[in-house]
GROMACS .gro file of C-alpha atoms in nm:
model
  300
    1MET     CA    1   7.978   9.738  18.473
    2ALA     CA    2   7.709   9.745  18.181
    3ILE     CA    3   7.876   9.940  17.859
    4VAL     CA    4   7.463   9.827  17.711
    5GLU     CA    5   7.147   9.935  17.875
    6VAL     CA    6   6.866   9.871  17.708
    7SER     CA    7   6.502   9.932  17.849
    8ASP     CA    8   6.132   9.860  17.763
    9LEU     CA    9   6.220   9.934  17.417
   10ARG     CA   10   5.939   9.928  17.167
   11LYS     CA   11   5.971   9.922  16.772
   12ASP     CA   12   5.700   9.950  16.531
   13TYR     CA   13   5.652   9.899  16.199
   14GLY     CA   14   5.302  10.049  16.091
   15ASP     CA   15   5.067   9.788  16.236
   16LYS     CA   16   5.358   9.543  16.351
   17ARG     CA   17   5.503   9.568  16.663
   18ALA     CA   18   5.882   9.390  16.600
   19VAL     CA   19   6.016   9.481  16.932
   20ASP     CA   20   5.796   9.482  17.258
   21ASP     CA   21   5.901   9.610  17.604
   22VAL     CA   22   6.257   9.464  17.545
   23SER     CA   23   6.518   9.513  17.825
   24PHE     CA   24   6.866   9.393  17.883
   25ASP     CA   25   7.241   9.491  17.983
   26VAL     CA   26   7.541   9.391  17.818
   27GLU     CA   27   7.875   9.371  18.054
   28GLU     CA   28   8.147   9.559  17.961
   29GLY     CA   29   8.421   9.285  17.819
   30GLU     CA   30   8.158   8.961  17.792
   31ILE     CA   31   8.036   8.823  17.453
   32PHE     CA   32   7.625   8.898  17.463
   33GLY     CA   33   7.423   8.689  17.227
   34ILE     CA   34   7.059   8.765  17.102
   35LEU     CA   35   6.928   8.449  16.992
   36GLY     CA   36   6.575   8.363  16.823
   37PRO     CA   37   6.394   8.271  16.506
   38ASN     CA   38   6.407   8.474  16.213
   39GLY     CA   39   6.166   8.762  16.238
   40ALA     CA   40   6.176   8.793  16.615
   41GLY     CA   41   6.300   9.135  16.623
   42LYS     CA   42   6.700   9.054  16.695
   43THR     CA   43   6.817   9.226  16.432
   44THR     CA   44   6.584   9.585  16.490
   45THR     CA   45   6.723   9.570  16.875
   46VAL     CA   46   7.056   9.586  16.783
   47GLU     CA   47   7.016   9.841  16.514
   48CYS     CA   48   6.812  10.099  16.740
   49VAL     CA   49   7.197   9.999  16.964
   50GLU     CA   50   7.408  10.065  16.657
   51GLY     CA   51   7.177  10.412  16.620
   52LEU     CA   52   7.031  10.298  16.244
   53ARG     CA   53   6.670  10.281  16.416
   54ARG     CA   54   6.510  10.512  16.643
   55PRO     CA   55   6.319  10.326  16.919
   56ASP     CA   56   5.893  10.408  16.883
   57GLY     CA   57   5.936  10.353  17.272
   58GLY     CA   58   6.191  10.303  17.564
   59SER     CA   59   6.533  10.374  17.588
   60VAL     CA   60   6.901  10.290  17.443
   61ARG     CA   61   7.226  10.371  17.571
   62VAL     CA   62   7.563  10.284  17.491
   63ALA     CA   63   7.854  10.380  17.731
   64GLY     CA   64   7.581  10.658  17.874
   65TYR     CA   65   7.530  10.760  17.513
   66ASP     CA   66   7.203  10.770  17.350
   67PRO     CA   67   7.246  10.629  16.986
   68ALA     CA   68   6.997  10.835  16.856
   69VAL     CA   69   7.089  11.150  16.978
   70ASP     CA   70   7.448  11.106  17.018
   71ARG     CA   71   7.515  10.929  16.720
   72HIS     CA   72   7.870  11.125  16.642
   73SER     CA   73   7.983  10.963  17.009
   74VAL     CA   74   7.839  10.632  17.004
   75THR     CA   75   8.002  10.549  16.636
   76ARG     CA   76   8.367  10.617  16.791
   77ILE     CA   77   8.317  10.362  17.015
   78LEU     CA   78   8.104  10.109  16.842
   79GLY     CA   79   8.150   9.855  16.540
   80ALA     CA   80   7.915   9.711  16.361
   81GLN     CA   81   7.895   9.401  16.098
   82LEU     CA   82   7.539   9.449  15.946
   83GLN     CA   83   7.364   9.114  15.876
   84GLU     CA   84   7.314   9.235  15.532
   85SER     CA   85   7.645   9.442  15.378
   86GLU     CA   86   7.845   9.465  15.099
   87LEU     CA   87   8.123   9.629  14.971
   88GLN     CA   88   8.183   9.761  14.575
   89PRO     CA   89   8.298   9.442  14.374
   90LYS     CA   90   8.599   9.582  14.264
   91ILE     CA   91   8.705   9.727  14.592
   92THR     CA   92   9.062   9.552  14.709
   93VAL     CA   93   9.086   9.451  15.066
   94ARG     CA   94   9.352   9.728  15.128
   95GLU     CA   95   9.133  10.010  14.985
   96ALA     CA   96   8.871   9.874  15.205
   97LEU     CA   97   9.033   9.927  15.528
   98GLU     CA   98   9.217  10.249  15.401
   99LEU     CA   99   8.889  10.406  15.332
  100TYR     CA  100   8.747  10.280  15.634
  101ALA     CA  101   9.045  10.394  15.849
  102ALA     CA  102   9.011  10.760  15.713
  103CYS     CA  103   8.713  10.786  15.895
  104TYR     CA  104   8.845  10.782  16.242
  105PRO     CA  105   9.030  11.014  16.405
  106ASP     CA  106   9.292  10.780  16.588
  107PRO     CA  107   9.210  10.407  16.374
  108ALA     CA  108   9.363  10.093  16.482
  109ASP     CA  109   9.684   9.974  16.282
  110TRP     CA  110   9.476   9.801  16.001
  111ARG     CA  111   9.773   9.592  15.889
  112ALA     CA  112   9.802   9.430  16.226
  113LEU     CA  113   9.430   9.362  16.177
  114THR     CA  114   9.486   9.190  15.827
  115GLU     CA  115   9.762   8.990  16.038
  116ARG     CA  116   9.567   8.865  16.268
  117LEU     CA  117   9.279   8.769  16.095
  118GLU     CA  118   9.472   8.581  15.801
  119LEU     CA  119   9.413   8.847  15.538
  120THR     CA  120   9.759   8.998  15.495
  121GLU     CA  121   9.776   8.786  15.133
  122LYS     CA  122   9.456   8.882  15.005
  123LEU     CA  123   9.536   9.311  15.033
  124SER     CA  124   9.519   9.290  14.675
  125THR     CA  125   9.240   9.065  14.633
  126ARG     CA  126   8.934   9.213  14.524
  127PHE     CA  127   8.626   9.226  14.738
  128ALA     CA  128   8.402   8.991  14.487
  129LYS     CA  129   8.683   8.731  14.451
  130LEU     CA  130   8.683   8.670  14.820
  131SER     CA  131   8.551   8.367  14.987
  132GLY     CA  132   8.281   8.356  15.245
  133GLY     CA  133   8.499   8.310  15.522
  134GLN     CA  134   8.744   8.575  15.412
  135LYS     CA  135   8.452   8.851  15.331
  136GLN     CA  136   8.334   8.792  15.720
  137ARG     CA  137   8.688   8.826  15.873
  138LEU     CA  138   8.710   9.163  15.610
  139SER     CA  139   8.374   9.271  15.795
  140ILE     CA  140   8.521   9.170  16.128
  141ALA     CA  141   8.854   9.364  16.078
  142LEU     CA  142   8.653   9.669  15.963
  143ALA     CA  143   8.438   9.688  16.254
  144LEU     CA  144   8.746   9.702  16.449
  145VAL     CA  145   8.955   9.977  16.258
  146GLY     CA  146   8.804  10.233  16.447
  147ARG     CA  147   8.933  10.074  16.825
  148PRO     CA  148   8.555  10.071  16.954
  149ARG     CA  149   8.488   9.957  17.279
  150ILE     CA  150   8.187   9.724  17.163
  151VAL     CA  151   8.158   9.573  16.881
  152VAL     CA  152   7.808   9.467  16.725
  153LEU     CA  153   7.829   9.137  16.485
  154ASP     CA  154   7.471   9.063  16.325
  155GLU     CA  155   7.432   8.692  16.180
  156LEU     CA  156   7.816   8.686  16.085
  157THR     CA  157   7.850   8.303  16.034
  158THR     CA  158   7.523   8.292  15.822
  159GLY     CA  159   7.609   8.103  15.459
  160LEU     CA  160   7.901   7.966  15.592
  161ASP     CA  161   8.074   7.635  15.567
  162PRO     CA  162   8.116   7.427  15.919
  163ARG     CA  163   8.503   7.464  15.904
  164ALA     CA  164   8.457   7.876  15.817
  165ARG     CA  165   8.173   7.876  16.086
  166ARG     CA  166   8.424   7.711  16.351
  167ASP     CA  167   8.714   7.943  16.217
  168THR     CA  168   8.512   8.251  16.276
  169TRP     CA  169   8.420   8.147  16.606
  170GLY     CA  170   8.784   8.166  16.730
  171LEU     CA  171   8.786   8.539  16.571
  172ILE     CA  172   8.532   8.621  16.776
  173LYS     CA  173   8.663   8.461  17.128
  174ASP     CA  174   9.018   8.642  16.986
  175VAL     CA  175   8.803   9.002  16.947
  176ARG     CA  176   8.655   8.924  17.312
  177ASP     CA  177   9.028   8.842  17.450
  178SER     CA  178   9.128   9.160  17.346
  179GLY     CA  179   8.887   9.376  17.548
  180VAL     CA  180   8.615   9.467  17.294
  181THR     CA  181   8.227   9.368  17.408
  182VAL     CA  182   8.076   9.186  17.190
  183LEU     CA  183   7.702   9.163  17.137
  184LEU     CA  184   7.635   8.880  16.891
  185VAL     CA  185   7.323   8.797  16.689
  186THR     CA  186   7.269   8.477  16.578
  187HIS     CA  187   7.031   8.219  16.553
  188PHE     CA  188   7.287   7.912  16.577
  189MET     CA  189   7.217   7.734  16.906
  190GLU     CA  190   7.606   7.598  16.871
  191GLU     CA  191   7.720   7.893  16.816
  192ALA     CA  192   7.521   8.090  17.114
  193GLN     CA  193   7.620   7.794  17.330
  194ARG     CA  194   7.987   7.770  17.241
  195LEU     CA  195   8.054   8.162  17.250
  196CYS     CA  196   7.807   8.380  17.488
  197ASP     CA  197   7.845   8.406  17.822
  198ARG     CA  198   7.489   8.517  17.885
  199ILE     CA  199   7.197   8.493  17.615
  200ALA     CA  200   6.881   8.666  17.555
  201LEU     CA  201   6.644   8.456  17.384
  202ILE     CA  202   6.400   8.657  17.218
  203ASP     CA  203   6.057   8.511  17.011
  204LYS     CA  204   5.778   8.768  16.855
  205GLY     CA  205   5.965   9.058  16.966
  206ARG     CA  206   6.000   9.002  17.355
  207ILE     CA  207   6.277   8.827  17.570
  208THR     CA  208   6.097   8.504  17.665
  209ALA     CA  209   6.459   8.424  17.879
  210LEU     CA  210   6.794   8.558  17.955
  211ASP     CA  211   7.026   8.373  18.150
  212THR     CA  212   7.395   8.197  18.079
  213PRO     CA  213   7.392   7.904  17.847
  214SER     CA  214   7.428   7.653  18.126
  215GLY     CA  215   7.124   7.877  18.309
  216LEU     CA  216   6.916   7.808  17.987
  217ILE     CA  217   6.987   7.448  17.967
  218GLY     CA  218   6.888   7.397  18.327
  219ARG     CA  219   6.554   7.544  18.271
  220THR     CA  220   6.443   7.226  18.033
  221ALA     CA  221   6.270   6.982  18.168
  222ASN     CA  222   6.438   6.653  18.079
  223GLY     CA  223   6.791   6.763  18.119
  224THR     CA  224   6.929   6.408  18.084
  225ALA     CA  225   6.808   6.136  17.868
  226ILE     CA  226   6.961   5.752  17.970
  227SER     CA  227   6.854   5.480  17.709
  228PHE     CA  228   6.949   5.136  17.691
  229THR     CA  229   6.869   4.806  17.586
  230PRO     CA  230   6.788   4.550  17.884
  231SER     CA  231   6.959   4.216  17.941
  232ALA     CA  232   6.595   4.073  18.106
  233PRO     CA  233   6.289   4.211  18.144
  234LEU     CA  234   6.221   4.498  18.326
  235GLU     CA  235   5.885   4.697  18.506
  236THR     CA  236   5.876   5.008  18.371
  237GLN     CA  237   5.682   5.094  18.695
  238LEU     CA  238   5.986   5.066  18.864
  239LEU     CA  239   6.204   5.301  18.702
  240ALA     CA  240   5.903   5.570  18.708
  241ASP     CA  241   5.940   5.529  19.111
  242LEU     CA  242   6.303   5.665  19.062
  243PRO     CA  243   6.374   5.995  19.186
  244SER     CA  244   6.378   6.302  18.941
  245VAL     CA  245   6.235   6.105  18.688
  246ALA     CA  246   6.034   6.283  18.461
  247SER     CA  247   5.908   6.020  18.197
  248VAL     CA  248   5.995   5.672  18.087
  249THR     CA  249   5.935   5.545  17.728
  250HIS     CA  250   6.022   5.252  17.495
  251GLN     CA  251   6.166   5.286  17.182
  252ASP     CA  252   6.250   4.991  16.957
  253GLY     CA  253   6.306   4.813  17.241
  254ARG     CA  254   6.521   5.038  17.396
  255ILE     CA  255   6.409   5.192  17.714
  256VAL     CA  256   6.448   5.585  17.756
  257VAL     CA  257   6.423   5.756  18.074
  258ASN     CA  258   6.426   6.120  18.079
  259GLY     CA  259   6.494   6.320  18.430
  260THR     CA  260   6.821   6.453  18.570
  261ASP     CA  261   7.209   6.344  18.648
  262GLU     CA  262   7.055   6.183  18.954
  263THR     CA  263   6.845   5.973  18.743
  264VAL     CA  264   7.159   5.809  18.566
  265HIS     CA  265   7.270   5.691  18.906
  266ALA     CA  266   6.991   5.579  19.036
  267VAL     CA  267   6.887   5.354  18.725
  268LEU     CA  268   7.236   5.229  18.731
  269SER     CA  269   7.231   5.125  19.066
  270LEU     CA  270   6.877   4.941  19.000
  271LEU     CA  271   7.011   4.774  18.743
  272ALA     CA  272   7.312   4.647  18.951
  273GLY     CA  273   7.082   4.551  19.199
  274ARG     CA  274   6.867   4.341  18.978
  275GLY     CA  275   7.160   4.164  18.780
  276ILE     CA  276   7.041   4.336  18.461
  277ASN     CA  277   7.333   4.443  18.214
  278ALA     CA  278   7.246   4.779  18.030
  279HIS     CA  279   7.330   4.701  17.665
  280GLN     CA  280   7.407   4.984  17.450
  281LEU     CA  281   7.428   5.208  17.705
  282ARG     CA  282   7.392   5.611  17.581
  283VAL     CA  283   7.333   5.953  17.803
  284THR     CA  284   7.249   6.214  17.666
  285GLU     CA  285   7.260   6.562  17.820
  286ALA     CA  286   7.021   6.849  17.710
  287THR     CA  287   7.171   7.149  17.480
  288LEU     CA  288   7.069   7.449  17.393
  289ASP     CA  289   6.878   7.402  17.142
  290ASP     CA  290   6.664   7.195  17.401
  291ALA     CA  291   6.629   7.482  17.643
  292TYR     CA  292   6.525   7.647  17.280
  293LEU     CA  293   6.251   7.479  17.205
  294ASN     CA  294   6.136   7.464  17.539
  295LEU     CA  295   6.126   7.850  17.587
  296THR     CA  296   6.029   7.940  17.275
  297GLY     CA  297   5.644   7.912  17.075
  298PRO     CA  298   5.593   7.593  16.849
  299ASP     CA  299   5.601   7.825  16.542
  300ALA     CA  300   5.962   7.928  16.616
   0.00000   0.00000   0.00000
């Protein structure tokens, strides 16, 4: 069942159209990713979902409510971590959580949230003294303190080091496992591939693809590459004639064959039949990076 419904969404800033007829549904209980380059319209789209911006066309519904009209109802079921948000430098973690909890009639137990997000030992620490990862965990806690049914996380891991980013990924999975739907905005391919159940790829204000990560990867023309150095001369045409081969190239004495999983088996069978060994054999699967480059424009 869809908890977020976006239909033909349009948003203009003067003469610039930032969001152009964007449509998607977010199913309850999933991590739904919005992926795209900077300036693609990702943040504007979710700000319309959050009720922070009023659309110039189309419609948005969150659990049946219009965020632009029923703001009070939406804020009771939606939590948000904004792309750019800061707290007062001297406010402590405890004070921030108590302040946000006071805004809701039935807030979550913020003490349990701090335990779950490993912030208990930082309750007396001022916001300015927190590390980047600790600030992000606090952002998640503040977004969850109102017991939301859906939480919007906008580029949550930008600026984090690799370890802090991976720790945050684990927290996002925990949030979803607790029953909260997650709308995740990111421009990190690996993040989207690891976390999201489905992804809407936005480029220049429009959705260019909407699918599961594996579905998007499957659209990549050259899904699998097999590269090797043959132990004996091998005619390129023999490889080009094999099933599902998209291309055959030579790179520094190595042969690179692009195709599918079927191609890998065909290449290995051909080599075995001719008594040729494949030295330094490598098989590389396509990633979301490949799908992104394949599905977006050259300037993305």
